[in-house]
Amino acid sequence: MNQTKQEYVFLNKGIGLRRLKGKSNDKTKIFFFPFVGGQSLSYKDVAKDLPENMEVLAIDYPGHGWVRGEYITDFDELVMLLYEELEEYFGDDFYFFGHSLGGLIAYRMVQYLERKNRGPQKVFISASPLPHRIEEYRYLADKSIEELVTVMSAFGGINPVLLENKAHLEYFAAPMKADIAVFLKTSVDMNLAVETPMYVFYSEGDSFVKYTDICEWGIYGQTVVFIKVKGEHIFIQTDYKEVTEHLNRLL
């Protein structure tokens, strides 16, 4: 990747990496992992006001965004692929941010990295369901794409107008179904609380992840800080300025 902003690179095996801000020679990097139905551009607003001397990189899973190829529907398979393809980009000073499904993936990546005595400076887990409570979301597997888009639009993640356009609906259908399959197969090592400092973003207005349960993320790390923000489940898009303010304080 050269030094132009918003550059996109296709990695091996269908992974996409988009630079939203910064330059390739910036020593500090932050990697953003998308939520169900999301893609690299889902983080463009958050990236705008992040530090100037930081390379901001957002990921596309296979079949998402500009990336073609087969969708992955298994959590462990996707995590291992991301780990193998992204490792060379990490450097010595990097951070992870993942929203919802992305937070679960980022967390599992940290577990793998710590086994090699590596790891990010911090990991930001945003509106992510508890790994040990995934079964509570099993109902998602039985919903039609119309129903899923309705749910996502209520969270602020998808424009409800999509329901009126069959072509747009079909565009979101396959990646969203694949992401839900990945989400429902979430698997982490429950016996390995990470050493990397964790910052857990949550909202009392989130109707997908109960804020009363969010404290249970405390068992997954040795240092866990909880940060309350405003908004529905996809507050990373609807209330991104507040998230960015916290990130600028913590990076």
JSON list of C-alpha atoms in Angstrom, two decimals:
[
{"chain": "A", "resi": 1, "resn": "MET", "atom": "CA", "xyz": [0.00, 0.00, 0.00]},
{"chain": "A", "resi": 2, "resn": "ASN", "atom": "CA", "xyz": [1.43, 3.39, -0.90]},
{"chain": "A", "resi": 3, "resn": "GLN", "atom": "CA", "xyz": [0.85, 6.67, 0.87]},
{"chain": "A", "resi": 4, "resn": "THR", "atom": "CA", "xyz": [-2.43, 7.77, -0.73]},
{"chain": "A", "resi": 5, "resn": "LYS", "atom": "CA", "xyz": [-5.46, 8.04, 1.53]},
{"chain": "A", "resi": 6, "resn": "GLN", "atom": "CA", "xyz": [-8.49, 5.79, 1.03]},
{"chain": "A", "resi": 7, "resn": "GLU", "atom": "CA", "xyz": [-6.36, 3.24, -0.81]},
{"chain": "A", "resi": 8, "resn": "TYR", "atom": "CA", "xyz": [-7.69, -0.28, -1.08]},
{"chain": "A", "resi": 9, "resn": "VAL", "atom": "CA", "xyz": [-5.66, -3.46, -1.25]},
{"chain": "A", "resi": 10, "resn": "PHE", "atom": "CA", "xyz": [-6.83, -6.99, -1.94]},
{"chain": "A", "resi": 11, "resn": "LEU", "atom": "CA", "xyz": [-4.99, -9.49, 0.23]},
{"chain": "A", "resi": 12, "resn": "ASN", "atom": "CA", "xyz": [-4.80, -13.21, -0.43]},
{"chain": "A", "resi": 13, "resn": "LYS", "atom": "CA", "xyz": [-7.86, -15.42, 0.00]},
{"chain": "A", "resi": 14, "resn": "GLY", "atom": "CA", "xyz": [-10.43, -12.67, -0.32]},
{"chain": "A", "resi": 15, "resn": "ILE", "atom": "CA", "xyz": [-9.55, -10.21, 2.45]},
{"chain": "A", "resi": 16, "resn": "GLY", "atom": "CA", "xyz": [-9.81, -6.50, 1.71]},
{"chain": "A", "resi": 17, "resn": "LEU", "atom": "CA", "xyz": [-7.98, -3.73, 3.55]},
{"chain": "A", "resi": 18, "resn": "ARG", "atom": "CA", "xyz": [-8.95, -0.08, 3.16]},
{"chain": "A", "resi": 19, "resn": "ARG", "atom": "CA", "xyz": [-6.86, 2.81, 4.40]},
{"chain": "A", "resi": 20, "resn": "LEU", "atom": "CA", "xyz": [-9.31, 5.40, 5.72]},
{"chain": "A", "resi": 21, "resn": "LYS", "atom": "CA", "xyz": [-6.68, 7.76, 7.05]},
{"chain": "A", "resi": 22, "resn": "GLY", "atom": "CA", "xyz": [-2.93, 8.14, 7.48]},
{"chain": "A", "resi": 23, "resn": "LYS", "atom": "CA", "xyz": [0.07, 6.77, 5.59]},
{"chain": "A", "resi": 24, "resn": "SER", "atom": "CA", "xyz": [1.71, 3.39, 5.27]},
{"chain": "A", "resi": 25, "resn": "ASN", "atom": "CA", "xyz": [4.82, 4.62, 7.10]},
{"chain": "A", "resi": 26, "resn": "ASP", "atom": "CA", "xyz": [2.87, 5.75, 10.18]},
{"chain": "A", "resi": 27, "resn": "LYS", "atom": "CA", "xyz": [4.22, 3.68, 13.05]},
{"chain": "A", "resi": 28, "resn": "THR", "atom": "CA", "xyz": [0.89, 3.51, 14.88]},
{"chain": "A", "resi": 29, "resn": "LYS", "atom": "CA", "xyz": [-2.01, 1.63, 13.28]},
{"chain": "A", "resi": 30, "resn": "ILE", "atom": "CA", "xyz": [-5.58, 0.82, 14.23]},
{"chain": "A", "resi": 31, "resn": "PHE", "atom": "CA", "xyz": [-7.56, -2.00, 12.59]},
{"chain": "A", "resi": 32, "resn": "PHE", "atom": "CA", "xyz": [-11.36, -1.89, 12.38]},
{"chain": "A", "resi": 33, "resn": "PHE", "atom": "CA", "xyz": [-13.42, -5.10, 12.16]},
{"chain": "A", "resi": 34, "resn": "PRO", "atom": "CA", "xyz": [-16.98, -4.74, 10.76]},
{"chain": "A", "resi": 35, "resn": "PHE", "atom": "CA", "xyz": [-20.31, -5.77, 12.27]},
{"chain": "A", "resi": 36, "resn": "VAL", "atom": "CA", "xyz": [-22.92, -8.06, 10.67]},
{"chain": "A", "resi": 37, "resn": "GLY", "atom": "CA", "xyz": [-23.75, -6.68, 7.24]},
{"chain": "A", "resi": 38, "resn": "GLY", "atom": "CA", "xyz": [-21.05, -4.04, 7.56]},
{"chain": "A", "resi": 39, "resn": "GLN", "atom": "CA", "xyz": [-17.92, -3.36, 5.54]},
{"chain": "A", "resi": 40, "resn": "SER", "atom": "CA", "xyz": [-14.78, -1.25, 5.64]},
{"chain": "A", "resi": 41, "resn": "LEU", "atom": "CA", "xyz": [-16.61, 1.95, 4.70]},
{"chain": "A", "resi": 42, "resn": "SER", "atom": "CA", "xyz": [-18.85, 1.55, 7.74]},
{"chain": "A", "resi": 43, "resn": "TYR", "atom": "CA", "xyz": [-16.01, 3.19, 9.70]},
{"chain": "A", "resi": 44, "resn": "LYS", "atom": "CA", "xyz": [-15.34, 6.16, 7.42]},
{"chain": "A", "resi": 45, "resn": "ASP", "atom": "CA", "xyz": [-17.03, 8.67, 9.75]},
{"chain": "A", "resi": 46, "resn": "VAL", "atom": "CA", "xyz": [-15.22, 7.43, 12.87]},
{"chain": "A", "resi": 47, "resn": "ALA", "atom": "CA", "xyz": [-11.90, 7.61, 11.02]},
{"chain": "A", "resi": 48, "resn": "LYS", "atom": "CA", "xyz": [-12.21, 11.26, 9.98]},
{"chain": "A", "resi": 49, "resn": "ASP", "atom": "CA", "xyz": [-11.19, 12.79, 13.31]},
{"chain": "A", "resi": 50, "resn": "LEU", "atom": "CA", "xyz": [-8.73, 10.18, 14.56]},
{"chain": "A", "resi": 51, "resn": "PRO", "atom": "CA", "xyz": [-5.10, 11.27, 15.08]},
{"chain": "A", "resi": 52, "resn": "GLU", "atom": "CA", "xyz": [-3.27, 12.48, 11.97]},
{"chain": "A", "resi": 53, "resn": "ASN", "atom": "CA", "xyz": [-0.15, 10.42, 12.66]},
{"chain": "A", "resi": 54, "resn": "MET", "atom": "CA", "xyz": [-2.02, 7.11, 12.73]},
{"chain": "A", "resi": 55, "resn": "GLU", "atom": "CA", "xyz": [-2.78, 4.72, 9.88]},
{"chain": "A", "resi": 56, "resn": "VAL", "atom": "CA", "xyz": [-6.46, 3.77, 10.06]},
{"chain": "A", "resi": 57, "resn": "LEU", "atom": "CA", "xyz": [-7.19, 0.46, 8.33]},
{"chain": "A", "resi": 58, "resn": "ALA", "atom": "CA", "xyz": [-10.64, -1.10, 7.95]},
{"chain": "A", "resi": 59, "resn": "ILE", "atom": "CA", "xyz": [-11.20, -4.68, 6.91]},
{"chain": "A", "resi": 60, "resn": "ASP", "atom": "CA", "xyz": [-13.55, -6.35, 4.46]},
{"chain": "A", "resi": 61, "resn": "TYR", "atom": "CA", "xyz": [-14.32, -10.03, 4.94]},
{"chain": "A", "resi": 62, "resn": "PRO", "atom": "CA", "xyz": [-14.47, -12.28, 1.83]},
{"chain": "A", "resi": 63, "resn": "GLY", "atom": "CA", "xyz": [-17.42, -11.33, -0.39]},
{"chain": "A", "resi": 64, "resn": "HIS", "atom": "CA", "xyz": [-17.94, -7.98, 1.36]},
{"chain": "A", "resi": 65, "resn": "GLY", "atom": "CA", "xyz": [-17.40, -4.45, 0.08]},
{"chain": "A", "resi": 66, "resn": "TRP", "atom": "CA", "xyz": [-15.17, -4.50, -2.99]},
{"chain": "A", "resi": 67, "resn": "VAL", "atom": "CA", "xyz": [-13.99, -8.05, -2.31]},
{"chain": "A", "resi": 68, "resn": "ARG", "atom": "CA", "xyz": [-15.27, -10.88, -4.44]},
{"chain": "A", "resi": 69, "resn": "GLY", "atom": "CA", "xyz": [-15.06, -14.55, -3.59]},
{"chain": "A", "resi": 70, "resn": "GLU", "atom": "CA", "xyz": [-16.85, -17.07, -1.47]},
{"chain": "A", "resi": 71, "resn": "TYR", "atom": "CA", "xyz": [-18.38, -16.01, 1.81]},
{"chain": "A", "resi": 72, "resn": "ILE", "atom": "CA", "xyz": [-17.03, -17.59, 4.96]},
{"chain": "A", "resi": 73, "resn": "THR", "atom": "CA", "xyz": [-19.66, -18.90, 7.35]},
{"chain": "A", "resi": 74, "resn": "ASP", "atom": "CA", "xyz": [-17.46, -20.31, 10.12]},
{"chain": "A", "resi": 75, "resn": "PHE", "atom": "CA", "xyz": [-16.10, -18.15, 12.95]},
{"chain": "A", "resi": 76, "resn": "ASP", "atom": "CA", "xyz": [-12.81, -19.99, 13.49]},
{"chain": "A", "resi": 77, "resn": "GLU", "atom": "CA", "xyz": [-12.10, -20.17, 9.76]},
{"chain": "A", "resi": 78, "resn": "LEU", "atom": "CA", "xyz": [-12.61, -16.43, 9.34]},
{"chain": "A", "resi": 79, "resn": "VAL", "atom": "CA", "xyz": [-10.51, -15.55, 12.39]},
{"chain": "A", "resi": 80, "resn": "MET", "atom": "CA", "xyz": [-7.62, -17.74, 11.27]},
{"chain": "A", "resi": 81, "resn": "LEU", "atom": "CA", "xyz": [-7.74, -16.30, 7.76]},
{"chain": "A", "resi": 82, "resn": "LEU", "atom": "CA", "xyz": [-7.66, -12.74, 9.11]},
{"chain": "A", "resi": 83, "resn": "TYR", "atom": "CA", "xyz": [-4.84, -13.63, 11.47]},
{"chain": "A", "resi": 84, "resn": "GLU", "atom": "CA", "xyz": [-2.73, -15.14, 8.68]},
{"chain": "A", "resi": 85, "resn": "GLU", "atom": "CA", "xyz": [-3.33, -12.32, 6.20]},
{"chain": "A", "resi": 86, "resn": "LEU", "atom": "CA", "xyz": [-3.08, -9.32, 8.53]},
{"chain": "A", "resi": 87, "resn": "GLU", "atom": "CA", "xyz": [-0.19, -10.32, 10.78]},
{"chain": "A", "resi": 88, "resn": "GLU", "atom": "CA", "xyz": [2.47, -8.78, 8.54]},
{"chain": "A", "resi": 89, "resn": "TYR", "atom": "CA", "xyz": [0.69, -5.40, 8.68]},
{"chain": "A", "resi": 90, "resn": "PHE", "atom": "CA", "xyz": [0.55, -5.09, 12.46]},
{"chain": "A", "resi": 91, "resn": "GLY", "atom": "CA", "xyz": [4.01, -3.76, 13.26]},
{"chain": "A", "resi": 92, "resn": "ASP", "atom": "CA", "xyz": [4.94, -3.01, 16.87]},
{"chain": "A", "resi": 93, "resn": "ASP", "atom": "CA", "xyz": [2.34, -0.37, 17.77]},
{"chain": "A", "resi": 94, "resn": "PHE", "atom": "CA", "xyz": [-1.21, -1.27, 16.81]},
{"chain": "A", "resi": 95, "resn": "TYR", "atom": "CA", "xyz": [-4.78, -1.31, 18.13]},
{"chain": "A", "resi": 96, "resn": "PHE", "atom": "CA", "xyz": [-7.95, -3.29, 17.36]},
{"chain": "A", "resi": 97, "resn": "PHE", "atom": "CA", "xyz": [-11.51, -1.97, 17.23]},
{"chain": "A", "resi": 98, "resn": "GLY", "atom": "CA", "xyz": [-14.47, -4.22, 16.53]},
{"chain": "A", "resi": 99, "resn": "HIS", "atom": "CA", "xyz": [-18.18, -3.47, 16.62]},
{"chain": "A", "resi": 100, "resn": "SER", "atom": "CA", "xyz": [-20.66, -6.25, 17.46]},
{"chain": "A", "resi": 101, "resn": "LEU", "atom": "CA", "xyz": [-19.47, -9.30, 15.45]},
{"chain": "A", "resi": 102, "resn": "GLY", "atom": "CA", "xyz": [-16.27, -7.36, 14.77]},
{"chain": "A", "resi": 103, "resn": "GLY", "atom": "CA", "xyz": [-15.57, -7.11, 18.48]},
{"chain": "A", "resi": 104, "resn": "LEU", "atom": "CA", "xyz": [-15.85, -10.87, 18.90]},
{"chain": "A", "resi": 105, "resn": "ILE", "atom": "CA", "xyz": [-13.44, -11.39, 16.00]},
{"chain": "A", "resi": 106, "resn": "ALA", "atom": "CA", "xyz": [-11.01, -8.79, 17.34]},
{"chain": "A", "resi": 107, "resn": "TYR", "atom": "CA", "xyz": [-11.07, -10.42, 20.78]},
{"chain": "A", "resi": 108, "resn": "ARG", "atom": "CA", "xyz": [-10.32, -13.87, 19.37]},
{"chain": "A", "resi": 109, "resn": "MET", "atom": "CA", "xyz": [-7.49, -12.37, 17.29]},
{"chain": "A", "resi": 110, "resn": "VAL", "atom": "CA", "xyz": [-5.97, -11.00, 20.49]},
{"chain": "A", "resi": 111, "resn": "GLN", "atom": "CA", "xyz": [-6.07, -14.45, 22.07]},
{"chain": "A", "resi": 112, "resn": "TYR", "atom": "CA", "xyz": [-4.16, -15.90, 19.11]},
{"chain": "A", "resi": 113, "resn": "LEU", "atom": "CA", "xyz": [-1.61, -13.08, 19.11]},
{"chain": "A", "resi": 114, "resn": "GLU", "atom": "CA", "xyz": [-0.93, -13.34, 22.83]},
{"chain": "A", "resi": 115, "resn": "ARG", "atom": "CA", "xyz": [-0.02, -16.99, 22.38]},
{"chain": "A", "resi": 116, "resn": "LYS", "atom": "CA", "xyz": [2.87, -15.70, 20.26]},
{"chain": "A", "resi": 117, "resn": "ASN", "atom": "CA", "xyz": [3.75, -13.07, 22.86]},
{"chain": "A", "resi": 118, "resn": "ARG", "atom": "CA", "xyz": [2.30, -10.36, 20.66]},
{"chain": "A", "resi": 119, "resn": "GLY", "atom": "CA", "xyz": [-0.84, -8.33, 20.83]},
{"chain": "A", "resi": 120, "resn": "PRO", "atom": "CA", "xyz": [-2.26, -4.86, 20.29]},
{"chain": "A", "resi": 121, "resn": "GLN", "atom": "CA", "xyz": [-1.68, -2.00, 22.70]},
{"chain": "A", "resi": 122, "resn": "LYS", "atom": "CA", "xyz": [-5.42, -2.04, 23.42]},
{"chain": "A", "resi": 123, "resn": "VAL", "atom": "CA", "xyz": [-8.53, -3.71, 22.05]},
{"chain": "A", "resi": 124, "resn": "PHE", "atom": "CA", "xyz": [-11.82, -1.84, 21.78]},
{"chain": "A", "resi": 125, "resn": "ILE", "atom": "CA", "xyz": [-14.92, -4.04, 22.00]},
{"chain": "A", "resi": 126, "resn": "SER", "atom": "CA", "xyz": [-17.99, -2.13, 20.87]},
{"chain": "A", "resi": 127, "resn": "ALA", "atom": "CA", "xyz": [-21.60, -3.32, 21.37]},
{"chain": "A", "resi": 128, "resn": "SER", "atom": "CA", "xyz": [-20.50, -6.96, 21.22]},
{"chain": "A", "resi": 129, "resn": "PRO", "atom": "CA", "xyz": [-22.67, -9.74, 22.64]},
{"chain": "A", "resi": 130, "resn": "LEU", "atom": "CA", "xyz": [-21.11, -11.92, 25.32]},
{"chain": "A", "resi": 131, "resn": "PRO", "atom": "CA", "xyz": [-19.37, -14.99, 23.80]},
{"chain": "A", "resi": 132, "resn": "HIS", "atom": "CA", "xyz": [-21.04, -17.26, 26.34]},
{"chain": "A", "resi": 133, "resn": "ARG", "atom": "CA", "xyz": [-24.49, -15.88, 25.47]},
{"chain": "A", "resi": 134, "resn": "ILE", "atom": "CA", "xyz": [-24.46, -16.41, 21.71]},
{"chain": "A", "resi": 135, "resn": "GLU", "atom": "CA", "xyz": [-27.14, -19.11, 21.97]},
{"chain": "A", "resi": 136, "resn": "GLU", "atom": "CA", "xyz": [-29.58, -16.38, 22.96]},
{"chain": "A", "resi": 137, "resn": "TYR", "atom": "CA", "xyz": [-29.35, -15.08, 19.38]},
{"chain": "A", "resi": 138, "resn": "ARG", "atom": "CA", "xyz": [-30.10, -18.40, 17.68]},
{"chain": "A", "resi": 139, "resn": "TYR", "atom": "CA", "xyz": [-33.42, -16.98, 16.50]},
{"chain": "A", "resi": 140, "resn": "LEU", "atom": "CA", "xyz": [-31.56, -14.94, 13.88]},
{"chain": "A", "resi": 141, "resn": "ALA", "atom": "CA", "xyz": [-30.84, -18.06, 11.84]},
{"chain": "A", "resi": 142, "resn": "ASP", "atom": "CA", "xyz": [-34.54, -18.53, 11.10]},
{"chain": "A", "resi": 143, "resn": "LYS", "atom": "CA", "xyz": [-35.31, -15.00, 9.95]},
{"chain": "A", "resi": 144, "resn": "SER", "atom": "CA", "xyz": [-35.81, -14.04, 6.31]},
{"chain": "A", "resi": 145, "resn": "ILE", "atom": "CA", "xyz": [-33.59, -11.38, 4.77]},
{"chain": "A", "resi": 146, "resn": "GLU", "atom": "CA", "xyz": [-36.53, -8.94, 4.89]},
{"chain": "A", "resi": 147, "resn": "GLU", "atom": "CA", "xyz": [-36.87, -9.55, 8.61]},
{"chain": "A", "resi": 148, "resn": "LEU", "atom": "CA", "xyz": [-33.12, -9.18, 9.16]},
{"chain": "A", "resi": 149, "resn": "VAL", "atom": "CA", "xyz": [-33.00, -5.88, 7.29]},
{"chain": "A", "resi": 150, "resn": "THR", "atom": "CA", "xyz": [-35.94, -4.67, 9.36]},
{"chain": "A", "resi": 151, "resn": "VAL", "atom": "CA", "xyz": [-34.04, -5.56, 12.54]},
{"chain": "A", "resi": 152, "resn": "MET", "atom": "CA", "xyz": [-30.85, -3.87, 11.30]},
{"chain": "A", "resi": 153, "resn": "SER", "atom": "CA", "xyz": [-32.71, -0.74, 10.21]},
{"chain": "A", "resi": 154, "resn": "ALA", "atom": "CA", "xyz": [-34.19, -0.47, 13.71]},
{"chain": "A", "resi": 155, "resn": "PHE", "atom": "CA", "xyz": [-30.63, -0.48, 15.05]},
{"chain": "A", "resi": 156, "resn": "GLY", "atom": "CA", "xyz": [-29.64, 2.32, 12.68]},
{"chain": "A", "resi": 157, "resn": "GLY", "atom": "CA", "xyz": [-27.36, 0.13, 10.56]},
{"chain": "A", "resi": 158, "resn": "ILE", "atom": "CA", "xyz": [-29.37, -0.07, 7.34]},
{"chain": "A", "resi": 159, "resn": "ASN", "atom": "CA", "xyz": [-31.67, 2.38, 5.60]},
{"chain": "A", "resi": 160, "resn": "PRO", "atom": "CA", "xyz": [-35.22, 0.93, 5.75]},
{"chain": "A", "resi": 161, "resn": "VAL", "atom": "CA", "xyz": [-35.76, 2.14, 2.17]},
{"chain": "A", "resi": 162, "resn": "LEU", "atom": "CA", "xyz": [-33.81, -1.00, 1.16]},
{"chain": "A", "resi": 163, "resn": "LEU", "atom": "CA", "xyz": [-36.92, -3.01, 1.92]},
{"chain": "A", "resi": 164, "resn": "GLU", "atom": "CA", "xyz": [-38.60, -1.29, -1.02]},
{"chain": "A", "resi": 165, "resn": "ASN", "atom": "CA", "xyz": [-35.85, -2.13, -3.53]},
{"chain": "A", "resi": 166, "resn": "LYS", "atom": "CA", "xyz": [-35.35, -5.80, -4.40]},
{"chain": "A", "resi": 167, "resn": "ALA", "atom": "CA", "xyz": [-31.95, -5.23, -6.02]},
{"chain": "A", "resi": 168, "resn": "HIS", "atom": "CA", "xyz": [-30.60, -3.45, -2.94]},
{"chain": "A", "resi": 169, "resn": "LEU", "atom": "CA", "xyz": [-32.11, -6.08, -0.68]},
{"chain": "A", "resi": 170, "resn": "GLU", "atom": "CA", "xyz": [-30.39, -8.90, -2.59]},
{"chain": "A", "resi": 171, "resn": "TYR", "atom": "CA", "xyz": [-27.08, -7.00, -2.41]},
{"chain": "A", "resi": 172, "resn": "PHE", "atom": "CA", "xyz": [-27.18, -7.15, 1.39]},
{"chain": "A", "resi": 173, "resn": "ALA", "atom": "CA", "xyz": [-28.74, -10.60, 1.67]},
{"chain": "A", "resi": 174, "resn": "ALA", "atom": "CA", "xyz": [-25.77, -12.92, 1.07]},
{"chain": "A", "resi": 175, "resn": "PRO", "atom": "CA", "xyz": [-23.12, -11.12, 3.17]},
{"chain": "A", "resi": 176, "resn": "MET", "atom": "CA", "xyz": [-25.57, -10.58, 6.01]},
{"chain": "A", "resi": 177, "resn": "LYS", "atom": "CA", "xyz": [-26.58, -14.25, 6.08]},
{"chain": "A", "resi": 178, "resn": "ALA", "atom": "CA", "xyz": [-22.90, -15.27, 6.02]},
{"chain": "A", "resi": 179, "resn": "ASP", "atom": "CA", "xyz": [-22.06, -12.89, 8.87]},
{"chain": "A", "resi": 180, "resn": "ILE", "atom": "CA", "xyz": [-24.90, -14.22, 10.99]},
{"chain": "A", "resi": 181, "resn": "ALA", "atom": "CA", "xyz": [-23.66, -17.77, 10.42]},
{"chain": "A", "resi": 182, "resn": "VAL", "atom": "CA", "xyz": [-20.20, -16.66, 11.58]},
{"chain": "A", "resi": 183, "resn": "PHE", "atom": "CA", "xyz": [-21.67, -14.86, 14.59]},
{"chain": "A", "resi": 184, "resn": "LEU", "atom": "CA", "xyz": [-23.68, -17.90, 15.71]},
{"chain": "A", "resi": 185, "resn": "LYS", "atom": "CA", "xyz": [-20.52, -20.03, 15.62]},
{"chain": "A", "resi": 186, "resn": "THR", "atom": "CA", "xyz": [-18.53, -17.67, 17.86]},
{"chain": "A", "resi": 187, "resn": "SER", "atom": "CA", "xyz": [-15.88, -19.58, 19.76]},
{"chain": "A", "resi": 188, "resn": "VAL", "atom": "CA", "xyz": [-13.31, -18.16, 22.17]},
{"chain": "A", "resi": 189, "resn": "ASP", "atom": "CA", "xyz": [-11.04, -19.70, 24.79]},
{"chain": "A", "resi": 190, "resn": "MET", "atom": "CA", "xyz": [-12.98, -19.21, 28.01]},
{"chain": "A", "resi": 191, "resn": "ASN", "atom": "CA", "xyz": [-9.90, -20.15, 30.02]},
{"chain": "A", "resi": 192, "resn": "LEU", "atom": "CA", "xyz": [-7.74, -17.41, 28.53]},
{"chain": "A", "resi": 193, "resn": "ALA", "atom": "CA", "xyz": [-8.54, -13.92, 29.81]},
{"chain": "A", "resi": 194, "resn": "VAL", "atom": "CA", "xyz": [-6.44, -11.61, 27.65]},
{"chain": "A", "resi": 195, "resn": "GLU", "atom": "CA", "xyz": [-3.68, -9.44, 29.08]},
{"chain": "A", "resi": 196, "resn": "THR", "atom": "CA", "xyz": [-4.25, -6.72, 26.49]},
{"chain": "A", "resi": 197, "resn": "PRO", "atom": "CA", "xyz": [-6.24, -3.84, 28.05]},
{"chain": "A", "resi": 198, "resn": "MET", "atom": "CA", "xyz": [-9.86, -4.01, 26.92]},
{"chain": "A", "resi": 199, "resn": "TYR", "atom": "CA", "xyz": [-12.21, -1.06, 26.51]},
{"chain": "A", "resi": 200, "resn": "VAL", "atom": "CA", "xyz": [-15.85, -2.05, 26.16]},
{"chain": "A", "resi": 201, "resn": "PHE", "atom": "CA", "xyz": [-18.22, 0.47, 24.56]},
{"chain": "A", "resi": 202, "resn": "TYR", "atom": "CA", "xyz": [-21.90, 0.02, 25.36]},
{"chain": "A", "resi": 203, "resn": "SER", "atom": "CA", "xyz": [-25.17, 1.94, 25.31]},
{"chain": "A", "resi": 204, "resn": "GLU", "atom": "CA", "xyz": [-28.21, 1.75, 27.54]},
{"chain": "A", "resi": 205, "resn": "GLY", "atom": "CA", "xyz": [-30.23, 2.35, 24.37]},
{"chain": "A", "resi": 206, "resn": "ASP", "atom": "CA", "xyz": [-28.90, -0.80, 22.70]},
{"chain": "A", "resi": 207, "resn": "SER", "atom": "CA", "xyz": [-31.83, -3.18, 22.18]},
{"chain": "A", "resi": 208, "resn": "PHE", "atom": "CA", "xyz": [-29.61, -6.00, 20.82]},
{"chain": "A", "resi": 209, "resn": "VAL", "atom": "CA", "xyz": [-27.02, -6.26, 23.60]},
{"chain": "A", "resi": 210, "resn": "LYS", "atom": "CA", "xyz": [-28.48, -5.68, 27.07]},
{"chain": "A", "resi": 211, "resn": "TYR", "atom": "CA", "xyz": [-26.45, -3.10, 28.95]},
{"chain": "A", "resi": 212, "resn": "THR", "atom": "CA", "xyz": [-27.30, -4.91, 32.19]},
{"chain": "A", "resi": 213, "resn": "ASP", "atom": "CA", "xyz": [-25.28, -7.89, 30.93]},
{"chain": "A", "resi": 214, "resn": "ILE", "atom": "CA", "xyz": [-22.34, -5.97, 29.52]},
{"chain": "A", "resi": 215, "resn": "CYS", "atom": "CA", "xyz": [-20.38, -6.16, 32.79]},
{"chain": "A", "resi": 216, "resn": "GLU", "atom": "CA", "xyz": [-19.87, -9.86, 32.08]},
{"chain": "A", "resi": 217, "resn": "TRP", "atom": "CA", "xyz": [-17.19, -8.85, 29.59]},
{"chain": "A", "resi": 218, "resn": "GLY", "atom": "CA", "xyz": [-15.11, -8.37, 32.73]},
{"chain": "A", "resi": 219, "resn": "ILE", "atom": "CA", "xyz": [-14.31, -12.09, 32.86]},
{"chain": "A", "resi": 220, "resn": "TYR", "atom": "CA", "xyz": [-12.63, -11.96, 29.45]},
{"chain": "A", "resi": 221, "resn": "GLY", "atom": "CA", "xyz": [-9.74, -9.68, 30.30]},
{"chain": "A", "resi": 222, "resn": "GLN", "atom": "CA", "xyz": [-7.32, -8.88, 33.10]},
{"chain": "A", "resi": 223, "resn": "THR", "atom": "CA", "xyz": [-7.88, -5.15, 32.60]},
{"chain": "A", "resi": 224, "resn": "VAL", "atom": "CA", "xyz": [-11.36, -4.15, 31.41]},
{"chain": "A", "resi": 225, "resn": "VAL", "atom": "CA", "xyz": [-12.77, -0.62, 31.25]},
{"chain": "A", "resi": 226, "resn": "PHE", "atom": "CA", "xyz": [-16.42, 0.07, 30.38]},
{"chain": "A", "resi": 227, "resn": "ILE", "atom": "CA", "xyz": [-17.40, 3.17, 28.41]},
{"chain": "A", "resi": 228, "resn": "LYS", "atom": "CA", "xyz": [-21.03, 4.27, 28.11]},
{"chain": "A", "resi": 229, "resn": "VAL", "atom": "CA", "xyz": [-22.15, 6.08, 24.96]},
{"chain": "A", "resi": 230, "resn": "LYS", "atom": "CA", "xyz": [-25.48, 7.08, 23.43]},
{"chain": "A", "resi": 231, "resn": "GLY", "atom": "CA", "xyz": [-27.43, 5.44, 20.65]},
{"chain": "A", "resi": 232, "resn": "GLU", "atom": "CA", "xyz": [-28.93, 2.18, 19.41]},
{"chain": "A", "resi": 233, "resn": "HIS", "atom": "CA", "xyz": [-26.93, -0.94, 18.58]},
{"chain": "A", "resi": 234, "resn": "ILE", "atom": "CA", "xyz": [-25.17, 0.58, 15.55]},
{"chain": "A", "resi": 235, "resn": "PHE", "atom": "CA", "xyz": [-24.07, 3.68, 17.47]},
{"chain": "A", "resi": 236, "resn": "ILE", "atom": "CA", "xyz": [-20.74, 3.40, 15.65]},
{"chain": "A", "resi": 237, "resn": "GLN", "atom": "CA", "xyz": [-22.56, 5.02, 12.71]},
{"chain": "A", "resi": 238, "resn": "THR", "atom": "CA", "xyz": [-25.38, 6.98, 14.29]},
{"chain": "A", "resi": 239, "resn": "ASP", "atom": "CA", "xyz": [-23.40, 8.48, 17.20]},
{"chain": "A", "resi": 240, "resn": "TYR", "atom": "CA", "xyz": [-19.86, 8.10, 15.90]},
{"chain": "A", "resi": 241, "resn": "LYS", "atom": "CA", "xyz": [-18.61, 11.49, 17.16]},
{"chain": "A", "resi": 242, "resn": "GLU", "atom": "CA", "xyz": [-18.88, 10.40, 20.78]},
{"chain": "A", "resi": 243, "resn": "VAL", "atom": "CA", "xyz": [-17.02, 7.17, 19.99]},
{"chain": "A", "resi": 244, "resn": "THR", "atom": "CA", "xyz": [-14.29, 9.12, 18.20]},
{"chain": "A", "resi": 245, "resn": "GLU", "atom": "CA", "xyz": [-13.88, 11.46, 21.16]},
{"chain": "A", "resi": 246, "resn": "HIS", "atom": "CA", "xyz": [-13.25, 8.51, 23.46]},
{"chain": "A", "resi": 247, "resn": "LEU", "atom": "CA", "xyz": [-10.84, 6.90, 21.01]},
{"chain": "A", "resi": 248, "resn": "ASN", "atom": "CA", "xyz": [-8.82, 10.10, 20.69]},
{"chain": "A", "resi": 249, "resn": "ARG", "atom": "CA", "xyz": [-8.48, 10.17, 24.47]},
{"chain": "A", "resi": 250, "resn": "LEU", "atom": "CA", "xyz": [-7.36, 6.54, 24.65]},
{"chain": "A", "resi": 251, "resn": "LEU", "atom": "CA", "xyz": [-5.10, 6.15, 21.62]}
]
